[in-house]
Tab-separated table of C-alpha atoms in Angstrom:
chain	number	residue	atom	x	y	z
A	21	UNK	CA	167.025	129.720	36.381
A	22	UNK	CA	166.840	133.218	38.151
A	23	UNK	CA	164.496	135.634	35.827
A	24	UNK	CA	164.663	139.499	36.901
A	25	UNK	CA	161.637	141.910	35.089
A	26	UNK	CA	162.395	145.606	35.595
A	27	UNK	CA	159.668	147.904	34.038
A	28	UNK	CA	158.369	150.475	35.880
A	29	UNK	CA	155.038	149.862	34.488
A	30	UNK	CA	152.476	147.728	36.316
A	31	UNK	CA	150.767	146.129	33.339
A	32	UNK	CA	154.346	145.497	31.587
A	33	UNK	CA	155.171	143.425	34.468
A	34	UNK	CA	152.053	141.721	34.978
A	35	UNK	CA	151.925	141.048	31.173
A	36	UNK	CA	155.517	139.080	30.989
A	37	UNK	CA	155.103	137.596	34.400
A	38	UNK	CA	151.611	135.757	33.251
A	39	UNK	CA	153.907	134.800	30.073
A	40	UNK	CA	156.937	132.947	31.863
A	41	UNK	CA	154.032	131.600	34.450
A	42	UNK	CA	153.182	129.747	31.432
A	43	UNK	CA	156.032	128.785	29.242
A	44	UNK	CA	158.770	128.982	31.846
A	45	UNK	CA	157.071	127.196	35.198
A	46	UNK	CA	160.316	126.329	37.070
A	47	UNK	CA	161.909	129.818	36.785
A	48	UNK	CA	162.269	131.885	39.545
A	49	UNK	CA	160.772	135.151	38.569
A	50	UNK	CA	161.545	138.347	40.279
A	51	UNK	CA	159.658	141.854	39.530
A	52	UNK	CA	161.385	145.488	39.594
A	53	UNK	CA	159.932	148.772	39.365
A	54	UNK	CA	163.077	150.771	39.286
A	55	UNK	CA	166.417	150.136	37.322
A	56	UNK	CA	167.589	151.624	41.016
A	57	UNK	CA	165.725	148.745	42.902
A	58	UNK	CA	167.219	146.145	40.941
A	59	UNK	CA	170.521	147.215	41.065
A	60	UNK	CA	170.566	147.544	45.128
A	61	UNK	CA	169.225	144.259	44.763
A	62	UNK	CA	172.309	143.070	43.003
A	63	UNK	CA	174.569	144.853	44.789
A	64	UNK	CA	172.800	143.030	47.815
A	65	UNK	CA	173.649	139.572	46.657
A	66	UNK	CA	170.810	138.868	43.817
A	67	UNK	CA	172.158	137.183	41.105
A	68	UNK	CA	169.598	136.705	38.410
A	69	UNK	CA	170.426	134.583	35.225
A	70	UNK	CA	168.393	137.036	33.032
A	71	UNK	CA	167.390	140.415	33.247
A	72	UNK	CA	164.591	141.329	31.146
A	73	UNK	CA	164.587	145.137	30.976
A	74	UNK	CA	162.274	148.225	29.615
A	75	UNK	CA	164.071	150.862	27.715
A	76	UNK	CA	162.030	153.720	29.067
A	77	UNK	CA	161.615	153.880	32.560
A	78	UNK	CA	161.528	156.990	34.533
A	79	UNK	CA	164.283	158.061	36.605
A	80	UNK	CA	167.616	155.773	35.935
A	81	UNK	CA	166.277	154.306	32.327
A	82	UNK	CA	167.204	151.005	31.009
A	83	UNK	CA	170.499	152.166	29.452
A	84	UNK	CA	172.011	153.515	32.190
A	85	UNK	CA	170.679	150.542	34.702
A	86	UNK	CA	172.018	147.951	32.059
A	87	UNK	CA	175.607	150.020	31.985
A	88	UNK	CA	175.451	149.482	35.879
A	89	UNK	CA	174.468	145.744	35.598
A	90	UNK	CA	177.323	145.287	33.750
A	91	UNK	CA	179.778	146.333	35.990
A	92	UNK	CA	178.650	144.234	38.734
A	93	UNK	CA	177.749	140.883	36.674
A	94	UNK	CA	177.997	138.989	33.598
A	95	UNK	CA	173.844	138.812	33.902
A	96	UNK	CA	172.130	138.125	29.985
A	97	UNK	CA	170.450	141.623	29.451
A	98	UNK	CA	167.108	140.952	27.096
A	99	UNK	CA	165.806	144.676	26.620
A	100	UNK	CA	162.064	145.638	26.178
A	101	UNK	CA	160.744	148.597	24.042
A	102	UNK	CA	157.851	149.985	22.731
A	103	UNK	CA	160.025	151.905	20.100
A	104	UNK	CA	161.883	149.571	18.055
A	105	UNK	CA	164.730	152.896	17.053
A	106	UNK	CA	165.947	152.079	20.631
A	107	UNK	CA	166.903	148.556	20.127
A	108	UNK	CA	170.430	150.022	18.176
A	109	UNK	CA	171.558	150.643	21.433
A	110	UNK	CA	170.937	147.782	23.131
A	111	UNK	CA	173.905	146.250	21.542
A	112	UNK	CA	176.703	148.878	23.279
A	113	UNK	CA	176.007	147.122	26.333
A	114	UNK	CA	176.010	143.746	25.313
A	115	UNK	CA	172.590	142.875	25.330
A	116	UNK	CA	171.996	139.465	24.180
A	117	UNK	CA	168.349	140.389	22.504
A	118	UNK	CA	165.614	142.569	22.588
A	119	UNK	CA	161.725	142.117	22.713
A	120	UNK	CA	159.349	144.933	21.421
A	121	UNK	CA	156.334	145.954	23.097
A	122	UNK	CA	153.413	144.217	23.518
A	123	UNK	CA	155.782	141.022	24.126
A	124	UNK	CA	154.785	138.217	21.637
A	125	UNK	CA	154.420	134.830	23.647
A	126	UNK	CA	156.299	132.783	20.483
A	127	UNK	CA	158.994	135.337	20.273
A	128	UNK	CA	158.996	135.677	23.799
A	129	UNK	CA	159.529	131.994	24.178
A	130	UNK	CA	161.829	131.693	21.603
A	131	UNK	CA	164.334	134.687	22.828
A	132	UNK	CA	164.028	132.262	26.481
A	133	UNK	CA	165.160	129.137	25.162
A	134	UNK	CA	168.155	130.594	23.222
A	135	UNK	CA	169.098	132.446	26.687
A	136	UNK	CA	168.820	129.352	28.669
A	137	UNK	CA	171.068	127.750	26.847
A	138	UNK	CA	173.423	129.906	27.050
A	139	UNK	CA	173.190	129.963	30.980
A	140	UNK	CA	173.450	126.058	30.845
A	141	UNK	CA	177.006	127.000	28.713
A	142	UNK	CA	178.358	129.703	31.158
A	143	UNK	CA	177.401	127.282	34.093
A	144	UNK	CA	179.950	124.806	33.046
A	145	UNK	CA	183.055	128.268	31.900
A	146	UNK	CA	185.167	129.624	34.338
A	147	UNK	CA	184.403	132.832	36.144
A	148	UNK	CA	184.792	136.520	34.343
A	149	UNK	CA	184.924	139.636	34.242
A	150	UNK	CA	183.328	141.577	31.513
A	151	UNK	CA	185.415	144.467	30.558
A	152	UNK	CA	185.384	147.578	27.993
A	153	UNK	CA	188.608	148.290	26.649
A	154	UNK	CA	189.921	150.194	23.437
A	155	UNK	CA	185.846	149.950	22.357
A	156	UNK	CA	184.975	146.635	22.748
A	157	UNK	CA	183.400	144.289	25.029
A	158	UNK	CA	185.540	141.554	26.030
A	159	UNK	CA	185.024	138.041	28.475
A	160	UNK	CA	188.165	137.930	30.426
A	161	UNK	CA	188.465	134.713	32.311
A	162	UNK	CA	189.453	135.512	36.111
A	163	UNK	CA	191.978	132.665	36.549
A	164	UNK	CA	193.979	134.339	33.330
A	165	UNK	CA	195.088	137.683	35.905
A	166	UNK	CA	197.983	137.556	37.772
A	167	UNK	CA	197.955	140.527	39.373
A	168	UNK	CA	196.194	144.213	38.667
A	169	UNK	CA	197.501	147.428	38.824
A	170	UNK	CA	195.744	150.690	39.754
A	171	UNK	CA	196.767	153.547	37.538
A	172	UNK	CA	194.340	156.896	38.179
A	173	UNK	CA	190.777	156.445	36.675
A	174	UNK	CA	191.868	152.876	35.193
A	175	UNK	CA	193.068	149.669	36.086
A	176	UNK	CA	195.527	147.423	34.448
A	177	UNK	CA	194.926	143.747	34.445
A	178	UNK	CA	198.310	142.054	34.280
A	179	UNK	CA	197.618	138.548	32.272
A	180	UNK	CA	199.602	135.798	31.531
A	181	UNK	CA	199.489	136.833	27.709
A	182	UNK	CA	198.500	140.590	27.423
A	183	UNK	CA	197.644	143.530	29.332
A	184	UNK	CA	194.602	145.439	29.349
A	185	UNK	CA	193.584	148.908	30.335
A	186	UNK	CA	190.068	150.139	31.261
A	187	UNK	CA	188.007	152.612	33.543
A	188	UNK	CA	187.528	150.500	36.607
A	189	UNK	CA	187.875	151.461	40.746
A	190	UNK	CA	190.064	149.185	42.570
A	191	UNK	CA	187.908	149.132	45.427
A	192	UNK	CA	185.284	147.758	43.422
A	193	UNK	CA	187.153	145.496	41.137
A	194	UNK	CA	188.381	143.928	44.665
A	195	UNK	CA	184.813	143.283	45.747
A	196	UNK	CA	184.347	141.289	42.411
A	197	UNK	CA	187.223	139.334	42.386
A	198	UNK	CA	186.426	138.426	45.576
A	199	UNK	CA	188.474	136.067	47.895
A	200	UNK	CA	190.896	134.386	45.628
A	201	UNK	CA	192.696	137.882	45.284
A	202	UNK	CA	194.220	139.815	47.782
A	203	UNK	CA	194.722	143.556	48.534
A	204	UNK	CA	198.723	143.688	49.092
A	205	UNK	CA	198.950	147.037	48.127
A	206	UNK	CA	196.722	150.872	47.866
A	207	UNK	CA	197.677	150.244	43.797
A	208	UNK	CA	197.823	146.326	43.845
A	209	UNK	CA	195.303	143.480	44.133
A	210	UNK	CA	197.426	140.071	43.213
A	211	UNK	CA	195.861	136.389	42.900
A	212	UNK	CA	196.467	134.091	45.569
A	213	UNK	CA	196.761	130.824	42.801
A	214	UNK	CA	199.439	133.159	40.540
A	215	UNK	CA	201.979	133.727	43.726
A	216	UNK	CA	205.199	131.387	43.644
A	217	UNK	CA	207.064	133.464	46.249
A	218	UNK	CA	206.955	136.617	48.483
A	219	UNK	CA	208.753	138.351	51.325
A	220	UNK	CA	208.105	141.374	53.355
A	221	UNK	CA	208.569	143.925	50.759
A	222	UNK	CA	207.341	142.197	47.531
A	223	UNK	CA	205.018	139.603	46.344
A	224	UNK	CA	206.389	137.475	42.851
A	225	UNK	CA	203.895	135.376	40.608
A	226	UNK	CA	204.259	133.116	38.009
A	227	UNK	CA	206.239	134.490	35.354
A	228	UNK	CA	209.070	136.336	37.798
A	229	UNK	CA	207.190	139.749	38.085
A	230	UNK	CA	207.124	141.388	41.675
A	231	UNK	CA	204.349	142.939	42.863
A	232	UNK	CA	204.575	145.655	45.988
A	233	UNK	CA	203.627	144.665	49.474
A	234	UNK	CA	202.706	147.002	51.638
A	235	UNK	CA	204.492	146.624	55.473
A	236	UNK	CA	201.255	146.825	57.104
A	237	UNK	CA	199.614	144.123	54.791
A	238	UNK	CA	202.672	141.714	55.125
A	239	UNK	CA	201.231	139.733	58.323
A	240	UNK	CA	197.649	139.747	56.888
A	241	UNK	CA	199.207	138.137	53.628
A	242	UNK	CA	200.899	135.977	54.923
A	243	UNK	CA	197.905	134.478	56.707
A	244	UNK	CA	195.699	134.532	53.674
A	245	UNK	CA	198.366	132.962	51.250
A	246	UNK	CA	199.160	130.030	54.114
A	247	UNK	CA	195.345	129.211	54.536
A	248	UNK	CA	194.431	129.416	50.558
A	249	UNK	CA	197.585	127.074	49.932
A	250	UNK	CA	196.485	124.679	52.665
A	251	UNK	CA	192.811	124.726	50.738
A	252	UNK	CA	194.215	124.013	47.524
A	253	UNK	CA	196.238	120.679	48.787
């Protein structure tokens, strides 16, 4: 289990660190003194479990760190305070607790287990994507998208049951979904496991629904698809 600690205070570190030294041996702890720092670290490949993060910090606070978090990974967010009133907005991010400051060991401890077990859960789920759309928070399992759509400032992820809307960059969303998807298109990113047919204008997945290929992506496609349906055999 991957443990991140992002405070920009020495002693708020040191204190949490001594307490998963002692409850939590076998975790692999990791120490932040900038929301900034542990994003890049993210963004670099780190992929803690938890992320145990103070409120206040100085520059890019807790908030906005945990908002950027959430966009890159599905990471349980544990927020520190010293002000309790700041807890209430833990919970627009989907924080899964909060601690307040100085951390009790018990509580601490207790907060631990519960998020441990629900890293043990998530371990065995498919892969998602967290999302925001019409207010809410919502899992959406990545084998569930077809294809997505750009459209402006959002995205539209084209499901087998519904289709959802939300603020999102293509390029990004791309880098997420990662290798089982494929950029046909500027305005289309479709799923290599939901295509049943193509040709050199137009990609179709399950369901019937054609999805634009670009000319200069055809031969590039056509590459990716052959080699992911070999792997799947």
């Amino acid at each position: 289990m991957r443990i991140a600690i992002c405070d920009d205070e020495t002693r708020g570190r040191e204190r949490i660190r001594t307490l998963l030294d002692k409850e939590f041996s076998g975790a692999q702890t990791s120490e932040f003194d900038s929301g900034m720092k542990l994003i890049e670290a993210v963004r670099g490949g780190y992929r803690p479990d938890i992320v145990l993060l103070d409120i206040a910090m100085e520059g890019m606070n807790g908030m906005e760190t945990a908002k950027s978090l959430r966009s890159l990974s599905d990471v349980i967010l544990i927020f520190v305070t010293g002000i309790k009133e700041q807890v209430f907005q833990a919970f627009d991010v989907g924080a899964f607790h909060y601690l307040v400051k100085p951390v009790d060991t018990e509580k601490l401890k207790a907060v631990l287990m519960r998020a441990e077990k629900e890293v043990e859960k998530r371990a065995g789920m498919s892969r998602f994507l967290l999302i925001k759309t019409a207010g809410k928070h919502r899992r959406i399992p990545v084998e569930d998208i077809l294809y997505v759509e750009n459209n402006g400032r959002k995205v539209i992820l084209h499901m087998r049951t519904e289709k959802l809307e939300y603020y999102e960059r293509m390029n990004h969303l791309e880098e997420v979904l990662g290798e089982r998807f494929f950029r046909c298109h500027r305005g289309y990113l479709v799923a290599l496991g939901a295509v049943s047919g193509y040709d050199n204008t137009s990609i179709t997945v399950e369901g019937g629904e054609k999805v634009y290929l670009s000319k200069q992506k055809y031969a590039e496609f056509a590459k990716r698809y052959s080699r992911f349906a070999a792997e799947q055999k």
